[in-house]
Coordinates of N, CA and C in Angstrom, one line a residue:
G209 N 152.8 45.4 75.4 CA 153.9 46.3 75.6 C 155.0 46.2 75.6
A210 N 156.5 46.3 75.4 CA 157.9 46.4 76.4 C 157.3 47.7 78.0
S211 N 156.8 48.0 77.5 CA 156.3 49.1 79.0 C 155.7 49.2 79.1
I212 N 153.9 49.4 78.3 CA 152.7 49.7 78.6 C 152.1 48.3 78.3
A213 N 151.3 47.5 79.0 CA 150.6 46.7 79.2 C 149.8 46.7 78.5
V214 N 148.5 47.9 79.0 CA 146.6 48.2 78.4 C 146.6 49.5 78.1
V215 N 146.2 50.4 76.6 CA 145.7 51.7 76.5 C 144.3 51.0 76.5
M216 N 143.5 52.5 77.7 CA 142.0 52.5 78.1 C 141.8 54.0 77.6
L217 N 140.9 53.9 76.9 CA 140.5 55.7 76.4 C 139.3 56.0 76.6
S218 N 139.1 57.3 76.1 CA 137.5 57.3 76.2 C 137.0 57.1 74.3
G219 N 135.9 56.7 74.1 CA 135.4 57.1 72.5 C 134.8 57.7 72.3
V220 N 134.8 58.7 73.1 CA 133.4 60.5 73.1 C 134.4 60.9 74.3
Q221 N 136.0 62.1 73.9 CA 135.9 63.3 75.1 C 134.8 63.3 76.2
Y222 N 134.5 63.4 76.4 CA 133.9 63.3 78.0 C 133.1 65.7 77.5
Y223 N 134.6 66.5 77.7 CA 134.8 68.0 77.3 C 134.6 68.1 76.2
T224 N 135.5 67.6 75.6 CA 135.2 68.0 74.4 C 134.6 67.6 73.0
G225 N 133.8 66.0 72.7 CA 133.0 65.6 73.1 C 134.4 65.2 71.4
Q226 N 135.5 64.8 70.7 CA 135.8 64.7 70.2 C 135.7 63.0 70.2
A227 N 135.2 62.1 69.2 CA 134.9 61.4 69.4 C 135.9 60.3 68.5
F228 N 136.6 59.3 69.0 CA 137.9 58.6 68.7 C 138.0 58.1 68.0
E229 N 138.7 57.4 66.7 CA 139.0 56.6 66.0 C 139.9 54.9 66.1
I230 N 138.5 54.5 66.7 CA 139.3 53.5 68.2 C 139.0 52.6 67.3
A231 N 138.8 51.7 66.3 CA 139.8 51.1 65.0 C 141.0 51.1 65.0
R232 N 141.6 53.0 64.9 CA 142.9 52.9 64.2 C 144.2 52.4 65.2
I233 N 143.1 53.0 67.0 CA 144.0 53.3 67.7 C 143.6 51.6 68.1
T234 N 142.7 51.5 68.4 CA 143.0 49.3 68.4 C 144.3 48.8 67.8
A235 N 143.8 48.8 67.1 CA 144.8 48.3 65.7 C 146.5 48.8 66.3
A236 N 146.6 49.9 66.3 CA 148.3 50.4 66.7 C 148.8 50.8 68.1
A237 N 147.8 50.0 68.8 CA 148.3 49.7 70.1 C 148.0 48.0 70.2
Q238 N 147.4 46.9 69.8 CA 148.3 45.8 69.9 C 148.7 45.1 68.3
A239 N 149.2 46.3 67.9 CA 150.3 45.8 67.1 C 151.8 46.2 68.3
S240 N 151.7 46.7 69.2 CA 152.6 47.2 69.8 C 152.4 46.4 70.8
G241 N 152.1 45.6 71.1 CA 151.8 44.6 72.3 C 151.1 44.2 73.3
C242 N 149.8 46.1 73.8 CA 149.3 46.0 74.3 C 147.7 45.2 74.2
V243 N 147.1 45.8 75.7 CA 145.3 45.5 76.0 C 145.1 46.6 75.9
V244 N 143.5 46.3 75.4 CA 143.0 47.6 74.3 C 141.6 47.7 75.1
G245 N 142.0 48.1 75.8 CA 140.0 48.9 76.6 C 139.1 50.3 76.2
W246 N 138.3 50.6 76.9 CA 137.3 51.3 75.8 C 136.0 51.9 77.0
D247 N 137.2 53.5 77.2 CA 135.9 53.8 78.5 C 134.3 54.1 77.5
L248 N 133.0 53.6 77.5 CA 132.2 54.2 76.2 C 130.6 55.0 76.3
A249 N 131.0 55.0 77.7 CA 130.4 55.8 78.6 C 129.6 57.5 78.0
H250 N 130.9 58.0 77.1 CA 129.7 59.4 75.9 C 129.5 59.0 75.0
A251 N 129.6 57.1 74.4 CA 130.1 56.6 73.1 C 128.3 55.9 72.8
A252 N 128.5 54.7 73.4 CA 127.7 54.2 73.5 C 125.4 54.8 73.4
G253 N 125.6 54.5 72.1 CA 123.4 55.3 72.0 C 124.0 56.2 70.9
N254 N 125.5 56.8 70.8 CA 125.9 58.0 70.0 C 126.1 58.1 68.6
V255 N 127.1 56.7 69.1 CA 127.2 57.2 67.6 C 127.8 55.5 67.0
P256 N 127.3 55.3 66.4 CA 127.8 53.9 66.0 C 129.5 52.9 66.2
L257 N 128.9 51.9 67.1 CA 130.4 50.6 67.2 C 129.7 49.6 66.8
H258 N 131.4 49.0 66.5 CA 132.0 47.6 66.2 C 133.4 47.1 66.7
L259 N 132.5 47.2 67.9 CA 133.5 46.5 68.9 C 134.4 45.1 68.4
H260 N 133.7 44.8 68.4 CA 133.8 42.9 67.5 C 134.7 43.1 66.5
D261 N 134.1 43.7 65.5 CA 135.0 43.8 64.2 C 136.8 44.7 64.3
W262 N 136.7 45.5 65.2 CA 137.3 46.5 65.6 C 138.3 45.1 67.2
N263 N 137.6 44.6 67.1 CA 139.2 43.8 67.9 C 139.5 44.2 69.0
V264 N 137.9 44.6 69.6 CA 138.8 45.6 71.3 C 138.5 44.3 71.8
D265 N 139.5 45.2 73.1 CA 139.7 43.4 73.6 C 138.8 43.7 75.3
F266 N 138.2 44.9 75.3 CA 137.1 44.8 76.2 C 136.6 46.5 76.5
A267 N 135.4 46.6 77.5 CA 134.8 47.6 77.3 C 133.5 47.7 78.3
C268 N 134.1 48.9 78.8 CA 132.3 49.5 79.5 C 131.6 50.7 79.1
W269 N 130.5 50.5 80.4 CA 129.7 51.7 79.4 C 128.6 52.1 80.9
C270 N 128.3 53.1 80.4 CA 126.6 53.7 81.1 C 126.2 53.3 80.8
T271 N 124.5 53.7 81.1 CA 123.7 53.1 80.2 C 122.9 54.7 80.3
Y272 N 123.1 55.5 81.2 CA 121.9 57.2 81.2 C 121.7 58.4 81.1
K273 N 123.2 58.5 79.8 CA 123.0 58.7 79.3 C 122.5 59.2 78.2
Y274 N 123.2 58.8 76.9 CA 121.7 58.1 75.3 C 121.2 57.0 75.3
M275 N 121.7 56.7 76.0 CA 120.3 55.3 75.7 C 119.6 55.5 77.0
N276 N 119.5 56.3 78.0 CA 118.2 57.2 78.4 C 118.3 56.3 80.0
S277 N 118.8 55.5 80.3 CA 117.7 54.2 81.1 C 118.1 55.1 82.6
G278 N 117.9 56.3 82.6 CA 118.3 57.1 83.9 C 119.2 57.5 85.0
P279 N 118.7 58.2 86.3 CA 120.2 58.0 87.1 C 120.0 57.4 87.7
G280 N 121.2 56.2 88.2 CA 121.6 55.1 88.5 C 121.8 54.1 87.4
G281 N 121.5 54.6 86.2 CA 121.0 53.1 85.7 C 122.0 52.0 85.5
I282 N 121.7 50.7 85.1 CA 123.1 49.7 85.2 C 123.1 50.3 84.3
A283 N 125.2 49.7 83.6 CA 126.4 49.9 83.4 C 126.1 48.3 83.0
G284 N 126.8 48.8 81.1 CA 127.8 47.8 80.3 C 129.2 47.4 80.0
F285 N 129.1 46.6 79.9 CA 130.4 45.8 78.7 C 130.6 44.6 78.1
F286 N 131.7 45.0 77.5 CA 132.3 43.8 77.4 C 133.2 42.9 76.9
V287 N 133.8 41.8 76.2 CA 134.7 41.6 76.6 C 134.6 40.7 74.7
H288 N 136.4 40.9 74.2 CA 135.6 39.9 73.4 C 135.8 38.6 72.8
E289 N 135.5 37.9 72.6 CA 135.5 36.5 72.6 C 136.2 35.4 72.8
R290 N 137.7 36.0 72.3 CA 138.8 35.9 72.1 C 139.5 35.1 73.5
H291 N 138.1 36.4 74.2 CA 139.4 36.3 75.8 C 137.9 35.0 76.9
T292 N 137.7 35.0 76.6 CA 135.9 34.4 77.5 C 136.9 33.3 77.5
D293 N 137.4 32.1 76.6 CA 137.9 30.7 76.8 C 139.1 30.2 76.9
N294 N 140.1 32.1 77.5 CA 141.0 31.8 78.5 C 141.0 31.4 79.2
S295 N 141.5 29.7 80.0 CA 141.6 29.3 81.3 C 142.9 30.0 82.5
D296 N 143.5 31.0 81.2 CA 144.7 30.7 82.2 C 145.0 32.8 82.6
L297 N 144.0 33.4 81.8 CA 143.4 35.0 81.8 C 143.2 35.5 83.5
R298 N 143.8 35.9 83.8 CA 143.6 37.0 85.2 C 142.2 37.1 85.3
R299 N 141.4 37.3 86.3 CA 140.2 37.1 86.4 C 139.1 37.6 87.8
L300 N 138.5 38.4 87.9 CA 137.5 38.0 89.2 C 136.7 37.0 89.0
L301 N 136.4 36.4 90.1 CA 135.6 35.7 90.0 C 134.3 35.4 90.6
G302 N 133.3 34.9 90.3 CA 132.1 35.1 91.0 C 131.4 34.4 90.7
W303 N 130.3 34.6 92.3 CA 129.0 33.4 92.0 C 128.5 33.2 90.4
W304 N 128.5 34.4 89.7 CA 127.1 35.1 88.5 C 127.7 34.4 87.4
S305 N 129.5 34.3 87.5 CA 130.4 34.5 86.1 C 130.8 32.8 86.3
H306 N 130.2 32.3 86.7 CA 129.9 30.7 87.0 C 129.5 30.0 85.9
D307 N 129.5 29.1 84.7 CA 128.7 29.0 84.0 C 127.8 27.8 84.5
Q308 N 126.8 28.7 84.1 CA 125.4 28.7 84.9 C 124.4 27.2 85.1
R309 N 125.3 26.4 84.1 CA 124.7 24.4 83.3 C 124.8 23.5 84.7
T310 N 126.6 24.4 85.8 CA 127.1 23.9 86.7 C 127.2 24.5 87.4
R311 N 126.8 25.0 87.6 CA 127.0 26.4 88.8 C 127.1 25.9 90.8
F312 N 125.4 25.0 90.9 CA 125.2 23.7 91.3 C 125.8 22.9 92.1
D313 N 126.5 22.3 91.1 CA 127.2 20.9 90.9 C 128.3 21.5 92.6
M314 N 128.4 22.3 93.0 CA 129.1 22.7 94.0 C 131.0 21.4 94.1
T315 N 131.6 21.7 92.7 CA 132.6 20.4 92.8 C 133.5 21.9 93.2
N316 N 133.5 23.5 93.2 CA 134.8 23.8 93.9 C 135.6 24.1 92.6
E317 N 135.4 24.1 91.7 CA 136.1 24.9 90.4 C 135.7 25.3 89.6
F318 N 136.6 26.6 88.7 CA 135.1 27.0 88.3 C 135.7 27.4 86.5
V319 N 134.2 27.0 86.8 CA 134.0 26.9 84.7 C 132.8 28.3 84.5
P320 N 133.9 29.4 83.8 CA 133.0 30.7 83.4 C 131.9 30.4 83.1
S321 N 131.5 31.0 82.3 CA 129.9 31.4 81.4 C 130.5 31.5 80.3
P322 N 129.6 31.4 79.3 CA 130.2 32.2 77.8 C 130.4 33.0 77.7
G323 N 131.2 33.6 77.1 CA 131.0 35.8 76.3 C 131.0 36.5 78.0
A324 N 130.9 37.6 77.5 CA 130.9 38.6 79.1 C 130.0 37.7 80.0
A325 N 129.8 37.1 80.1 CA 129.0 36.7 81.3 C 130.0 36.2 82.1
G326 N 131.1 35.2 81.7 CA 131.8 35.0 82.5 C 132.7 36.0 83.4
F327 N 132.4 37.0 82.8 CA 133.6 38.3 84.2 C 131.7 38.9 84.9
E328 N 131.5 38.3 84.9 CA 130.2 39.2 86.0 C 130.6 38.5 86.8
L329 N 130.2 39.2 88.0 CA 130.1 39.1 89.5 C 129.6 39.1 90.5
S330 N 127.9 39.9 90.0 CA 127.2 39.8 90.8 C 125.6 39.6 89.9
N331 N 124.8 39.0 90.9 CA 123.2 39.4 89.5 C 122.9 40.3 89.8
T332 N 121.7 40.3 88.1 CA 121.7 41.7 87.5 C 120.0 42.1 88.1
P333 N 120.8 43.7 88.8 CA 119.8 44.3 89.7 C 118.4 44.5 89.1
I334 N 117.4 43.6 88.7 CA 115.8 43.6 88.3 C 115.6 44.9 88.0
L335 N 115.4 46.3 89.0 CA 114.3 47.7 89.1 C 115.5 48.5 87.5
T336 N 116.4 48.5 87.6 CA 116.9 49.7 86.8 C 117.7 48.4 85.7
S337 N 116.9 47.5 85.3 CA 117.0 46.6 84.3 C 115.8 46.6 83.4
A338 N 114.9 46.9 84.3 CA 113.8 47.3 83.3 C 113.9 48.9 83.4
A339 N 114.1 49.4 84.3 CA 114.3 50.9 82.6 C 115.0 50.7 81.6
L340 N 116.5 50.1 81.7 CA 116.5 49.7 80.4 C 116.5 49.7 79.4
L341 N 115.2 47.9 79.1 CA 114.6 47.8 79.3 C 113.5 48.6 78.1
G342 N 113.6 49.8 78.8 CA 111.9 50.2 78.2 C 112.5 51.3 77.5
A343 N 113.9 52.4 77.5 CA 114.2 52.6 76.8 C 114.8 52.1 75.7
L344 N 114.9 51.3 75.2 CA 115.6 50.0 74.6 C 114.6 49.8 73.2
Q345 N 113.7 49.7 73.7 CA 112.2 49.1 72.9 C 112.6 50.2 72.4
A346 N 112.7 51.8 72.8 CA 112.4 53.2 71.1 C 113.6 52.5 70.8
F347 N 114.6 52.2 70.9 CA 115.7 51.8 70.1 C 115.6 50.6 69.0
E348 N 115.2 49.8 69.4 CA 114.1 48.9 68.2 C 113.1 49.7 67.2
L349 N 112.8 50.8 67.5 CA 112.3 51.3 66.1 C 112.6 52.6 65.6
A350 N 113.9 52.6 65.6 CA 114.4 53.9 64.9 C 116.2 53.1 65.8
P351 N 116.9 52.4 64.2 CA 118.2 51.6 64.9 C 119.0 53.0 64.4
L352 N 119.9 52.2 65.3 CA 121.2 53.9 65.6 C 121.4 54.3 64.9
Q353 N 121.7 53.6 63.2 CA 122.3 54.6 62.5 C 122.2 55.0 61.1
R354 N 120.1 55.1 61.7 CA 119.0 56.5 61.5 C 119.3 58.1 62.4
L355 N 119.8 57.2 63.2 CA 119.5 57.9 64.6 C 121.1 59.2 64.1
H356 N 122.0 58.1 64.3 CA 123.4 59.3 63.7 C 123.5 60.0 62.1
Q357 N 122.8 59.4 61.3 CA 122.3 59.9 60.5 C 122.1 61.4 61.0
K358 N 120.6 61.5 62.0 CA 119.9 62.1 62.1 C 120.6 63.4 62.8
S359 N 121.4 63.3 63.7 CA 122.2 63.4 64.7 C 124.0 63.9 63.9
V360 N 124.0 63.5 62.2 CA 125.7 63.9 61.4 C 124.7 66.1 61.7
L361 N 122.9 65.5 61.1 CA 122.6 66.8 60.9 C 121.8 67.6 62.1
L362 N 121.5 66.9 62.5 CA 121.4 68.2 63.9 C 122.2 69.0 64.3
T363 N 123.5 68.3 64.9 CA 124.5 68.7 65.0 C 125.0 69.5 64.6
T364 N 125.1 69.5 62.7 CA 126.5 70.5 61.4 C 124.6 71.2 61.6
Y365 N 123.5 71.4 62.4 CA 122.4 72.8 62.1 C 122.5 73.5 63.5
L366 N 123.2 73.0 64.4 CA 123.6 74.4 65.1 C 124.7 74.1 65.3
E367 N 125.6 73.4 64.2 CA 127.3 74.6 64.4 C 126.8 75.9 64.1
H368 N 125.7 75.6 62.4 CA 125.9 76.4 61.6 C 124.9 77.5 62.2
L369 N 124.4 77.1 62.7 CA 123.4 78.2 62.8 C 124.5 79.2 64.7
L370 N 125.5 78.8 65.6 CA 125.8 78.9 66.3 C 127.4 80.0 65.6
L371 N 128.3 79.7 64.5 CA 128.7 80.7 63.8 C 128.2 81.4 63.1
A372 N 127.0 81.5 62.8 CA 126.0 82.7 61.7 C 125.9 83.8 63.0
R373 N 125.4 83.1 63.9 CA 124.4 83.9 65.1 C 125.4 84.5 66.4
V374 N 125.4 83.8 66.9 CA 127.3 84.6 67.9 C 128.4 83.7 67.7
G375 N 128.8 84.2 66.4 CA 130.6 83.0 66.3 C 131.2 83.7 67.0
S376 N 131.2 85.5 67.0 CA 132.7 86.5 68.0 C 132.1 85.8 69.4
H377 N 131.4 85.4 70.1 CA 131.6 85.1 71.9 C 131.4 83.7 71.5
I378 N 131.5 82.8 71.2 CA 132.2 81.4 70.9 C 133.3 81.4 69.9
Q379 N 133.8 79.5 71.1 CA 134.5 78.9 70.3 C 134.3 77.3 70.0
I380 N 134.3 76.8 69.4 CA 133.4 75.7 69.4 C 134.9 74.2 69.6
I381 N 135.4 73.8 70.3 CA 136.9 72.9 70.2 C 136.4 72.1 69.9
T382 N 134.1 71.3 69.9 CA 134.6 70.1 69.4 C 135.4 69.4 67.8
P383 N 135.7 68.9 67.6 CA 136.3 68.9 65.7 C 135.5 68.4 65.1
Q384 N 134.8 68.9 63.7 CA 134.1 68.6 63.1 C 133.6 67.6 62.1
K385 N 134.6 66.7 62.2 CA 136.0 65.5 61.2 C 135.1 63.8 62.9
H386 N 135.3 64.5 63.7 CA 135.2 63.6 64.7 C 134.5 63.9 65.8
R387 N 133.2 63.2 65.6 CA 132.3 63.4 67.3 C 130.4 63.0 66.5
G388 N 130.5 62.8 67.6 CA 129.2 62.6 68.2 C 128.2 63.8 68.1
A389 N 126.8 63.6 68.9 CA 126.1 64.9 69.1 C 126.6 65.3 70.1
Q390 N 127.8 65.7 70.5 CA 127.7 66.3 71.8 C 128.9 67.6 70.7
L391 N 128.2 69.2 70.5 CA 129.1 71.1 70.5 C 129.7 71.2 72.1
S392 N 130.6 71.4 72.2 CA 131.3 72.5 73.6 C 131.2 74.0 73.1
L393 N 131.3 74.1 73.6 CA 131.2 75.9 73.6 C 132.0 76.7 74.8
L394 N 133.2 77.2 74.0 CA 133.7 78.2 75.0 C 133.8 79.7 75.3
F395 N 133.7 80.1 76.5 CA 132.9 81.3 76.4 C 134.2 82.1 76.2
A396 N 134.0 83.5 75.7 CA 135.0 84.5 76.2 C 135.0 85.0 77.6
S397 N 134.1 84.9 78.8 CA 134.2 85.3 79.9 C 133.3 84.6 80.5
E398 N 133.7 84.6 81.8 CA 132.5 84.0 83.1 C 131.9 85.0 83.2
H399 N 130.9 86.0 83.3 CA 130.6 86.4 83.0 C 129.1 86.0 82.1
V400 N 128.9 86.3 80.8 CA 129.0 85.9 79.7 C 129.0 85.0 79.4
F401 N 128.9 84.1 80.4 CA 129.0 81.8 80.5 C 127.9 81.8 81.0
T402 N 128.1 82.8 82.7 CA 127.1 82.7 82.7 C 125.5 82.9 82.7
R403 N 125.5 84.1 82.2 CA 124.2 84.5 81.6 C 123.6 83.6 81.0
V404 N 124.5 83.1 79.9 CA 124.5 82.2 78.5 C 123.2 81.0 79.4
F405 N 124.0 80.3 80.8 CA 123.7 79.5 81.3 C 122.4 79.4 82.2
D406 N 122.1 80.2 82.6 CA 120.5 80.6 83.1 C 119.9 81.1 82.1
A407 N 119.5 82.3 81.3 CA 118.9 82.4 80.4 C 119.0 81.0 79.7
L408 N 119.3 80.4 78.8 CA 119.2 78.3 78.3 C 118.0 77.8 79.6
T409 N 118.8 78.4 80.8 CA 117.8 76.9 82.0 C 116.1 78.3 82.4
R410 N 116.7 79.4 82.0 CA 115.1 78.6 82.1 C 114.1 79.3 81.2
A411 N 115.0 79.1 80.0 CA 114.2 78.6 77.7 C 113.5 76.9 79.6
G412 N 114.1 76.3 78.7 CA 113.9 75.1 79.5 C 114.7 74.4 78.1
V413 N 116.1 74.6 78.9 CA 116.7 74.2 77.2 C 118.0 72.8 78.5
V414 N 117.5 72.0 78.0 CA 118.4 71.4 79.2 C 120.0 71.0 78.1
C415 N 121.5 71.8 79.7 CA 122.5 71.4 78.5 C 123.2 71.1 80.0
D416 N 124.5 71.1 79.4 CA 125.5 71.2 80.4 C 126.8 72.7 81.1
E417 N 126.9 72.4 81.9 CA 127.4 73.2 82.3 C 129.4 72.8 82.9
R418 N 130.2 73.5 82.4 CA 131.9 73.2 83.0 C 132.6 73.8 82.8
K419 N 132.3 75.0 84.6 CA 133.2 75.9 84.8 C 134.2 75.5 84.5
P420 N 135.1 77.1 84.4 CA 134.7 78.4 83.9 C 134.0 78.8 83.3
N421 N 133.9 78.3 81.9 CA 133.1 79.3 80.9 C 132.4 78.3 79.0
C422 N 132.4 76.6 79.6 CA 131.8 75.8 79.3 C 130.3 75.3 79.1
I423 N 129.5 75.7 78.0 CA 129.2 74.0 78.1 C 128.5 74.0 76.4
R424 N 128.2 72.5 76.9 CA 128.1 71.4 75.9 C 126.1 71.2 75.9
I425 N 126.4 70.7 75.0 CA 125.2 70.8 73.8 C 124.9 69.9 73.3
A426 N 124.3 69.0 73.5 CA 124.0 67.8 72.3 C 123.0 67.8 71.7
P427 N 121.9 68.3 70.9 CA 120.8 67.1 70.4 C 120.5 66.7 70.2
V428 N 119.8 65.4 70.3 CA 119.8 64.4 70.7 C 118.6 63.4 69.8
P429 N 119.0 62.8 69.1 CA 118.5 62.3 67.2 C 117.7 61.5 67.7
L430 N 117.1 61.2 68.9 CA 116.2 60.4 69.0 C 115.0 60.6 69.9
Y431 N 114.8 61.6 70.6 CA 113.9 63.0 70.8 C 114.4 64.6 70.9
N432 N 115.3 65.4 70.1 CA 115.0 66.1 69.7 C 115.7 66.9 68.3
S433 N 114.6 67.8 68.2 CA 114.1 67.8 66.5 C 115.2 68.9 66.8
F434 N 115.2 69.7 63.7 CA 115.3 71.0 64.5 C 115.1 72.6 65.3
S435 N 113.9 72.1 65.2 CA 113.6 73.5 65.7 C 113.6 73.6 67.2
D436 N 114.0 72.5 68.5 CA 114.5 72.2 69.5 C 116.1 72.9 69.1
V437 N 116.9 72.7 67.7 CA 118.7 73.8 68.0 C 118.5 74.9 67.5
W438 N 117.0 75.3 67.5 CA 117.4 76.4 67.0 C 116.6 77.2 68.4
Q439 N 115.5 77.0 69.0 CA 115.5 77.3 70.1 C 116.1 77.8 71.1
C440 N 116.8 76.9 70.8 CA 118.5 77.1 72.3 C 119.7 78.1 71.8
V441 N 119.8 77.8 70.1 CA 120.0 78.9 69.4 C 119.9 80.4 69.8
D442 N 118.2 80.2 69.4 CA 118.3 81.6 70.1 C 118.9 81.7 71.4
T443 N 118.4 81.5 72.3 CA 118.0 81.9 73.7 C 119.6 82.0 74.0
I444 N 120.8 81.2 72.7 CA 122.3 81.9 73.2 C 122.1 82.8 72.5
Y445 N 122.0 83.2 71.3 CA 122.3 84.8 70.9 C 121.2 85.7 71.6
S446 N 119.4 85.8 71.7 CA 119.4 86.8 73.2 C 120.3 87.0 74.2
A447 N 121.1 86.1 74.8 CA 121.7 86.2 76.0 C 122.4 87.1 75.8
V448 N 123.3 87.0 74.4 CA 124.8 87.6 74.4 C 124.4 88.8 73.9
A449 N 123.1 88.5 73.0 CA 123.0 90.9 72.8 C 122.6 91.8 73.5
H450 N 122.4 90.7 74.4 CA 121.7 91.7 75.5 C 122.1 91.5 77.0

């Protein structure tokens, strides 16, 4: 654009859990002449993504959250195909971004690999890739669209129980219309927040704290159940009631 070169936002905001309208924001920013990229760390494996159809220029994400590759898991990135053959586009060049068909010709002339691979700098780490492969095989058995449908039901059920049982003690800051699996809860005091989080930990409910008073809860549809959601809210209720 006239004053902004690149717009880069989170697909899902890490603190509030708000899912942004990627297609609309991308179109609006590109209409002003901006290149648009997305940080999908909290979106990949969580919400449906159609990066090519949405005309996103580039995106990156980790795989250790909703994609279950484990801590230190390999990251991923996307580059729209319209950029891959642009020889005038400035990029970091590496051995592994050179077309593998001519990589060993040693001509000292860079020829990019097709697709996003043309932006790769180093070889893919084998052990972290194996961990991701195992996780992705589970997704093949449960397509993301069906998982998202279950996710909507789980999160809606979580919201309903929270408002019905502990609504006077919390504020849900995650929007109803635009969200993934995550709900972020604010507690009235740090004391109550600490008591609730400690109770959840003792009960074996794995969630996340953001001090001074925010707890992030994400019932993940691949492995969480509606009874898990009930147990979580029942634990919170017991903690605030006593």
